[in-house]
Amino acid sequence: MDLKVYPEADEYSERVIPVAETILNWLAFYSSILLFLFYFWKERWLTYPFYETEGVQVTVFLIVVVIMIVTFASRIVKTFNRHIMPYIYEQFDIDVGLSFTINRLIYYIVMFLALALSFTTVGLDLTALGVVFSVLGIGIGFGVRNIAANFVSGIIILFERPMEVGEMVEIDKKIGRITRIKLRSTVVETLKDGTLIVPNQYFIEQIVKNRSSAELFARVEVSVAYGSDTAKVEELLDEAAEREMSAMKGVPIDQKPDVQFIGFRNSALDFQVEVHVVNVEMKERLESRIRHAIARSFFEHGIELAKAAPPAAE
Amino acid sequence: MDNAQVFKGIELLKDLSVREFFMFFVYLSLIFILKIAIEWILKFILKRTSTVSG
């Protein structure tokens, strides 16, 4: 007997099982509470008022009801965020990072309201609680100031969008692609320096170069000895760059290389070659190839490279 | 809060017999056993429907 596997049915069961599990968990939890209430219904201690405050008689029954309110609110909002919100995010084309923030905000607001409601039910004065929380808040604020600042920066980044997932940014002279924007930190994958976990505060306080919108150039700087023929040097640089551009696959050849004589130094003349490239990988490889070509060309034509400048003390 | 009232409330718990308390936990575990059984059967049925004999 052969067994045939149907992938659609497998996918269907993968979707159904978590929903069924959630429903069963709900049923089991609330059945337990109802069992407790019905089983001990005739017991006097269930409805016996332990204390009375502001006209509210606090009984075990009331405390159980409060637990039910809080857990029900938590479960409802979690289910809502998990099963209903994704459709809304899809409709408005909201990305994962922002949807995560909205989900957390909804959760915290609902839970705050549920707790406030349940505290009022058992007769707790919320003004006293407010004072306690504000004192705690100051303490926590000093203790985790940096983490809090990173969290706030994360929310600002998610809403303001100075950069998005998939964009290229330059951090500490390292160019990388943003792969995840989390609440506290942002993950940047660089080509050679591994993964950078950048605290979100950095993006808000420092100048971050967003390389996605800018055109990318392979840039090579070279210094020749004083007295060299500058026109000849420029010609050789142009030739070398053009040769490497056409030799390397994928480099856009519609734009000519840009060669400039950029400055005088004590014993050197500085030149710069710029070639338009499409990505970082190409930039680094082309820069290396152009350097090789320049070295070869200068050697063949007898152009002398500038010697390192002597230290200032000598 | 009146402590005497709280202690009186705790005193009331003495009326609860051990047997009664034990039976409550038996019923409680029955609920969870039932839940696990339904979960297991559901998973079993769904697995069967995705792997049909031909």
Short mmCIF file of C-alpha atoms in Angstrom, two decimals:
data_model
loop_
_atom_site.label_atom_id
_atom_site.label_comp_id
_atom_site.label_asym_id
_atom_site.label_seq_id
_atom_site.Cartn_x
_atom_site.Cartn_y
_atom_site.Cartn_z
CA MET A 1 0.00 0.00 0.00
CA ASP A 2 1.50 3.34 -1.06
CA LEU A 3 1.14 6.46 0.97
CA LYS A 4 0.62 9.69 -0.91
CA VAL A 5 1.49 13.00 0.70
CA TYR A 6 -0.60 16.01 -0.22
CA PRO A 7 1.28 19.24 0.52
CA GLU A 8 -1.89 21.40 0.47
CA ALA A 9 -3.47 19.24 3.16
CA ASP A 10 -0.25 19.41 5.18
CA GLU A 11 -0.27 23.20 4.96
CA TYR A 12 -3.93 23.21 5.98
CA SER A 13 -3.26 21.09 9.06
CA GLU A 14 -0.30 23.31 9.97
CA ARG A 15 -2.66 26.27 9.99
CA VAL A 16 -5.49 24.51 11.81
CA ILE A 17 -3.46 22.93 14.64
CA PRO A 18 -2.29 26.19 16.32
CA VAL A 19 -5.84 27.64 16.19
CA ALA A 20 -7.31 24.43 17.63
CA GLU A 21 -4.64 24.40 20.34
CA THR A 22 -5.44 28.00 21.27
CA ILE A 23 -9.18 27.23 21.50
CA LEU A 24 -8.53 24.11 23.61
CA ASN A 25 -6.26 26.06 25.95
CA TRP A 26 -8.95 28.69 26.37
CA LEU A 27 -11.60 26.07 27.06
CA ALA A 28 -9.42 24.21 29.56
CA PHE A 29 -8.45 27.37 31.43
CA TYR A 30 -11.95 28.82 31.74
CA SER A 31 -13.46 25.40 32.48
CA SER A 32 -11.05 25.14 35.41
CA ILE A 33 -12.16 28.52 36.76
CA LEU A 34 -15.85 27.68 36.26
CA LEU A 35 -15.31 24.31 37.93
CA PHE A 36 -13.75 26.10 40.88
CA LEU A 37 -16.71 28.51 41.14
CA PHE A 38 -19.43 25.85 40.73
CA TYR A 39 -17.74 23.25 42.90
CA PHE A 40 -17.27 25.58 45.84
CA TRP A 41 -20.42 27.61 45.20
CA LYS A 42 -22.11 26.57 48.43
CA GLU A 43 -19.00 27.12 50.55
CA ARG A 44 -19.23 30.13 52.80
CA TRP A 45 -15.58 31.17 52.39
CA LEU A 46 -16.13 31.83 48.67
CA THR A 47 -18.49 34.71 49.31
CA TYR A 48 -17.20 35.72 52.72
CA PRO A 49 -15.98 39.36 52.65
CA PHE A 50 -12.32 39.43 53.79
CA TYR A 51 -12.27 43.18 53.92
CA GLU A 52 -14.35 46.09 52.82
CA THR A 53 -12.99 49.14 51.09
CA GLU A 54 -14.89 52.04 49.56
CA GLY A 55 -18.11 50.08 49.80
CA VAL A 56 -16.62 47.07 47.93
CA GLN A 57 -16.72 43.76 49.78
CA VAL A 58 -13.66 41.83 48.65
CA THR A 59 -14.33 38.09 48.51
CA VAL A 60 -12.49 35.12 46.99
CA PHE A 61 -15.20 35.08 44.33
CA LEU A 62 -14.38 38.71 43.40
CA ILE A 63 -10.65 37.95 43.20
CA VAL A 64 -11.35 35.02 40.87
CA VAL A 65 -13.46 37.34 38.71
CA VAL A 66 -10.58 39.82 38.59
CA ILE A 67 -8.18 37.07 37.47
CA MET A 68 -10.71 36.15 34.79
CA ILE A 69 -10.91 39.76 33.54
CA VAL A 70 -7.11 40.15 33.27
CA THR A 71 -6.45 36.76 31.65
CA PHE A 72 -9.41 37.17 29.30
CA ALA A 73 -8.14 40.59 28.17
CA SER A 74 -4.64 39.19 27.65
CA ARG A 75 -5.88 36.20 25.64
CA ILE A 76 -8.31 38.25 23.55
CA VAL A 77 -5.70 40.84 22.59
CA LYS A 78 -3.08 38.17 21.80
CA THR A 79 -5.54 36.29 19.56
CA PHE A 80 -6.60 39.53 17.91
CA ASN A 81 -2.97 40.49 17.21
CA ARG A 82 -2.07 37.04 15.93
CA HIS A 83 -5.06 36.19 13.76
CA ILE A 84 -6.81 39.44 12.79
CA MET A 85 -4.16 42.17 12.67
CA PRO A 86 -2.00 40.45 9.97
CA TYR A 87 -4.88 40.86 7.49
CA ILE A 88 -5.11 44.58 8.30
CA TYR A 89 -1.32 45.00 7.93
CA GLU A 90 -1.48 43.21 4.59
CA GLN A 91 -4.28 45.54 3.47
CA PHE A 92 -2.32 48.69 4.33
CA ASP A 93 1.03 47.22 3.27
CA ILE A 94 2.61 47.69 6.69
CA ASP A 95 5.99 46.02 7.20
CA VAL A 96 6.89 43.55 9.95
CA GLY A 97 8.76 46.04 12.16
CA LEU A 98 5.92 48.55 12.31
CA SER A 99 3.29 45.86 12.75
CA PHE A 100 5.29 44.50 15.72
CA THR A 101 5.29 47.97 17.31
CA ILE A 102 1.54 48.40 16.78
CA ASN A 103 0.88 44.93 18.25
CA ARG A 104 2.90 45.72 21.38
CA LEU A 105 1.20 49.11 21.78
CA ILE A 106 -2.27 47.53 21.51
CA TYR A 107 -1.27 44.85 24.02
CA TYR A 108 0.09 47.32 26.58
CA ILE A 109 -2.92 49.67 26.28
CA VAL A 110 -5.47 46.86 26.67
CA MET A 111 -3.59 45.28 29.57
CA PHE A 112 -3.28 48.64 31.31
CA LEU A 113 -7.05 49.19 30.98
CA ALA A 114 -7.80 45.63 32.15
CA LEU A 115 -5.57 46.02 35.22
CA ALA A 116 -7.08 49.42 36.01
CA LEU A 117 -10.58 47.93 35.72
CA SER A 118 -9.73 44.94 37.92
CA PHE A 119 -8.01 47.07 40.56
CA THR A 120 -11.07 49.30 40.73
CA THR A 121 -13.26 46.19 41.02
CA VAL A 122 -11.45 45.05 44.17
CA GLY A 123 -11.64 48.58 45.56
CA LEU A 124 -7.97 49.56 45.16
CA ASP A 125 -7.43 53.30 44.93
CA LEU A 126 -5.62 54.02 41.67
CA THR A 127 -4.27 57.39 42.84
CA ALA A 128 -2.14 55.66 45.48
CA LEU A 129 -0.97 53.19 42.86
CA GLY A 130 -0.13 56.07 40.54
CA VAL A 131 2.18 57.60 43.15
CA VAL A 132 3.95 54.24 43.67
CA PHE A 133 4.44 53.82 39.92
CA SER A 134 5.77 57.35 39.45
CA VAL A 135 8.38 56.83 42.20
CA LEU A 136 9.31 53.47 40.68
CA GLY A 137 9.39 55.10 37.26
CA ILE A 138 12.02 57.65 38.32
CA GLY A 139 14.22 54.88 39.76
CA ILE A 140 13.87 52.67 36.72
CA GLY A 141 14.40 55.69 34.49
CA PHE A 142 17.84 56.34 35.99
CA GLY A 143 18.81 52.68 36.01
CA VAL A 144 17.94 51.77 32.45
CA ARG A 145 18.26 55.16 30.83
CA ASN A 146 20.29 53.89 27.88
CA ILE A 147 18.03 50.94 27.19
CA ALA A 148 14.98 53.21 27.41
CA ALA A 149 16.64 55.69 25.04
CA ASN A 150 17.30 52.86 22.58
CA PHE A 151 13.68 51.72 22.82
CA VAL A 152 12.37 55.21 22.15
CA SER A 153 14.85 55.59 19.27
CA GLY A 154 13.60 52.26 17.89
CA ILE A 155 10.02 53.50 17.91
CA ILE A 156 11.10 56.79 16.26
CA ILE A 157 12.95 54.82 13.55
CA LEU A 158 9.93 52.58 12.95
CA PHE A 159 7.55 55.50 12.57
CA GLU A 160 9.78 58.14 11.00
CA ARG A 161 11.59 55.75 8.62
CA PRO A 162 14.96 57.45 8.16
CA MET A 163 16.09 54.07 6.84
CA GLU A 164 14.37 50.81 6.01
CA VAL A 165 15.17 47.11 5.95
CA GLY A 166 17.24 46.28 2.86
CA GLU A 167 18.93 49.67 2.58
CA MET A 168 22.71 50.17 2.58
CA VAL A 169 24.16 52.30 5.36
CA GLU A 170 27.67 53.31 6.35
CA ILE A 171 28.52 52.96 10.03
CA ASP A 172 32.06 53.57 11.33
CA LYS A 173 33.37 53.33 7.75
CA LYS A 174 31.72 49.93 7.39
CA ILE A 175 29.11 49.58 4.69
CA GLY A 176 26.33 47.08 5.29
CA ARG A 177 22.75 46.19 4.53
CA ILE A 178 20.06 46.59 7.18
CA THR A 179 18.46 43.21 7.74
CA ARG A 180 16.29 43.86 10.82
CA ILE A 181 15.09 46.88 12.72
CA LYS A 182 14.26 45.77 16.25
CA LEU A 183 12.98 47.84 19.13
CA ARG A 184 16.34 48.18 20.90
CA SER A 185 18.85 47.62 18.12
CA THR A 186 19.25 47.32 14.38
CA VAL A 187 21.02 44.44 12.67
CA VAL A 188 23.36 45.40 9.82
CA GLU A 189 25.03 42.71 7.72
CA THR A 190 28.35 43.89 6.38
CA LEU A 191 30.30 42.29 3.60
CA LYS A 192 33.46 41.47 5.52
CA ASP A 193 33.01 42.62 9.10
CA GLY A 194 30.20 40.23 9.98
CA THR A 195 26.96 41.32 11.56
CA LEU A 196 26.78 44.63 13.38
CA ILE A 197 24.23 45.05 16.17
CA VAL A 198 23.81 48.80 16.31
CA PRO A 199 21.89 50.37 19.23
CA ASN A 200 19.04 52.43 17.80
CA GLN A 201 20.19 55.53 19.64
CA TYR A 202 23.17 55.65 17.25
CA PHE A 203 20.89 56.21 14.26
CA ILE A 204 19.11 59.07 16.00
CA GLU A 205 22.16 60.86 17.43
CA GLN A 206 24.94 60.22 14.91
CA ILE A 207 25.24 61.08 11.27
CA VAL A 208 24.53 57.89 9.37
CA LYS A 209 25.20 57.75 5.66
CA ASN A 210 22.34 56.07 3.84
CA ARG A 211 24.03 54.73 0.74
CA SER A 212 20.92 53.37 -0.96
CA SER A 213 19.78 56.64 -2.45
CA ALA A 214 23.30 57.82 -3.31
CA GLU A 215 25.18 56.62 -6.35
CA LEU A 216 27.99 54.24 -5.50
CA PHE A 217 31.50 54.86 -6.81
CA ALA A 218 34.66 52.83 -6.80
CA ARG A 219 37.21 55.42 -5.68
CA VAL A 220 40.99 55.06 -5.92
CA GLU A 221 43.40 57.73 -4.76
CA VAL A 222 47.00 57.73 -5.92
CA SER A 223 49.91 60.08 -5.31
CA VAL A 224 52.77 60.52 -7.76
CA ALA A 225 56.16 62.09 -7.13
CA TYR A 226 56.59 65.81 -7.53
CA GLY A 227 57.71 66.69 -11.07
CA SER A 228 55.74 63.95 -12.83
CA ASP A 229 53.90 64.82 -16.02
CA THR A 230 50.38 65.41 -14.67
CA ALA A 231 48.66 65.21 -18.07
CA LYS A 232 50.38 61.89 -18.76
CA VAL A 233 49.41 60.58 -15.30
CA GLU A 234 45.79 61.55 -15.90
CA GLU A 235 45.82 59.82 -19.27
CA LEU A 236 47.30 56.64 -17.81
CA LEU A 237 44.77 56.60 -14.96
CA ASP A 238 41.93 57.06 -17.42
CA GLU A 239 43.19 54.23 -19.59
CA ALA A 240 43.67 51.88 -16.65
CA ALA A 241 40.21 52.57 -15.25
CA GLU A 242 38.51 52.16 -18.60
CA ARG A 243 40.32 48.91 -19.28
CA GLU A 244 39.29 47.43 -15.93
CA MET A 245 35.71 48.66 -16.33
CA SER A 246 35.24 46.84 -19.59
CA ALA A 247 37.08 43.75 -18.34
CA MET A 248 34.87 43.32 -15.28
CA LYS A 249 31.37 41.92 -15.64
CA GLY A 250 28.38 44.00 -14.58
CA VAL A 251 30.10 47.40 -14.37
CA PRO A 252 27.96 50.05 -16.13
CA ILE A 253 30.06 51.27 -19.04
CA ASP A 254 27.75 54.09 -20.11
CA GLN A 255 29.55 56.50 -17.77
CA LYS A 256 33.22 57.37 -18.37
CA PRO A 257 35.65 57.14 -15.42
CA ASP A 258 36.20 60.44 -13.70
CA VAL A 259 39.91 61.26 -13.19
CA GLN A 260 40.83 64.35 -11.19
CA PHE A 261 43.99 66.03 -10.03
CA ILE A 262 42.89 66.72 -6.47
CA GLY A 263 45.81 68.31 -4.67
CA PHE A 264 49.43 69.28 -4.07
CA ARG A 265 51.43 68.07 -1.15
CA ASN A 266 55.02 68.74 -0.11
CA SER A 267 56.47 65.97 -2.21
CA ALA A 268 53.44 64.52 -3.96
CA LEU A 269 50.69 65.20 -6.45
CA ASP A 270 47.37 63.59 -5.60
CA PHE A 271 45.00 62.09 -8.15
CA GLN A 272 41.64 60.43 -7.80
CA VAL A 273 39.81 58.00 -10.07
CA GLU A 274 36.07 57.45 -9.72
CA VAL A 275 34.03 54.80 -11.50
CA HIS A 276 30.30 54.29 -11.19
CA VAL A 277 29.39 50.87 -9.75
CA VAL A 278 26.13 49.21 -8.73
CA ASN A 279 26.96 47.47 -5.47
CA VAL A 280 29.50 47.27 -2.66
CA GLU A 281 30.90 43.90 -3.70
CA MET A 282 31.66 45.30 -7.15
CA LYS A 283 33.11 48.51 -5.65
CA GLU A 284 35.73 46.68 -3.61
CA ARG A 285 36.75 44.28 -6.36
CA LEU A 286 36.97 47.01 -8.99
CA GLU A 287 39.01 49.28 -6.71
CA SER A 288 41.55 46.51 -6.22
CA ARG A 289 41.73 45.78 -9.95
CA ILE A 290 42.18 49.47 -10.79
CA ARG A 291 45.03 49.74 -8.24
CA HIS A 292 46.77 46.77 -9.87
CA ALA A 293 46.31 48.29 -13.31
CA ILE A 294 47.65 51.68 -12.17
CA ALA A 295 50.73 50.12 -10.56
CA ARG A 296 51.46 48.16 -13.74
CA SER A 297 50.89 51.14 -16.03
CA PHE A 298 53.03 53.51 -13.93
CA PHE A 299 55.84 50.95 -13.83
CA GLU A 300 55.74 50.53 -17.63
CA HIS A 301 55.76 54.29 -18.26
CA GLY A 302 58.31 55.16 -15.62
CA ILE A 303 55.99 57.24 -13.46
CA GLU A 304 57.27 57.35 -9.91
CA LEU A 305 54.84 57.01 -7.00
CA ALA A 306 55.17 59.52 -4.18
CA LYS A 307 57.29 58.43 -1.24
CA ALA A 308 55.71 58.42 2.18
CA ALA A 309 55.92 61.86 3.78
CA PRO A 310 58.69 62.03 6.41
CA PRO A 311 57.60 62.38 10.02
CA ALA A 312 57.18 65.98 11.18
CA ALA A 313 59.95 65.65 13.82
CA GLU A 314 62.67 64.91 11.27
CA MET B 1 -8.12 45.97 56.90
CA ASP B 2 -9.63 44.20 59.89
CA ASN B 3 -7.35 41.28 60.74
CA ALA B 4 -9.99 39.52 62.82
CA GLN B 5 -12.28 39.41 59.81
CA VAL B 6 -9.52 37.93 57.63
CA PHE B 7 -8.74 35.25 60.24
CA LYS B 8 -12.42 34.43 60.48
CA GLY B 9 -12.45 33.96 56.70
CA ILE B 10 -9.47 31.60 56.92
CA GLU B 11 -11.21 29.73 59.76
CA LEU B 12 -14.06 29.06 57.36
CA LEU B 13 -11.65 27.04 55.18
CA LYS B 14 -11.63 24.43 57.96
CA ASP B 15 -15.17 23.45 56.93
CA LEU B 16 -13.70 22.12 53.69
CA SER B 17 -13.14 18.38 53.93
CA VAL B 18 -9.95 16.82 52.53
CA ARG B 19 -12.04 14.48 50.40
CA GLU B 20 -13.91 17.38 48.85
CA PHE B 21 -10.65 19.19 48.13
CA PHE B 22 -9.11 16.05 46.64
CA MET B 23 -12.14 15.50 44.40
CA PHE B 24 -11.80 19.06 43.09
CA PHE B 25 -8.29 18.28 41.90
CA VAL B 26 -9.50 15.02 40.36
CA TYR B 27 -12.09 16.96 38.31
CA LEU B 28 -9.49 19.55 37.43
CA SER B 29 -7.08 16.93 36.12
CA LEU B 30 -9.94 15.34 34.18
CA ILE B 31 -10.40 18.62 32.31
CA PHE B 32 -6.73 18.68 31.33
CA ILE B 33 -6.66 14.98 30.44
CA LEU B 34 -9.67 15.60 28.19
CA LYS B 35 -7.93 18.59 26.62
CA ILE B 36 -4.75 16.61 25.89
CA ALA B 37 -6.81 13.71 24.48
CA ILE B 38 -8.77 15.99 22.11
CA GLU B 39 -5.52 17.65 21.02
CA TRP B 40 -3.93 14.29 20.32
CA ILE B 41 -6.94 12.98 18.37
CA LEU B 42 -7.15 16.18 16.34
CA LYS B 43 -3.47 16.01 15.41
CA PHE B 44 -3.81 12.34 14.56
CA ILE B 45 -6.82 12.95 12.28
CA LEU B 46 -5.18 15.91 10.52
CA LYS B 47 -2.01 13.91 9.96
CA ARG B 48 -4.09 11.09 8.47
CA THR B 49 -5.88 13.45 6.08
CA SER B 50 -2.57 14.86 4.79
CA THR B 51 -1.14 11.36 4.23
CA VAL B 52 -3.83 9.51 2.29
CA SER B 53 -3.39 5.92 1.19
CA GLY B 54 -3.64 5.40 -2.57
#
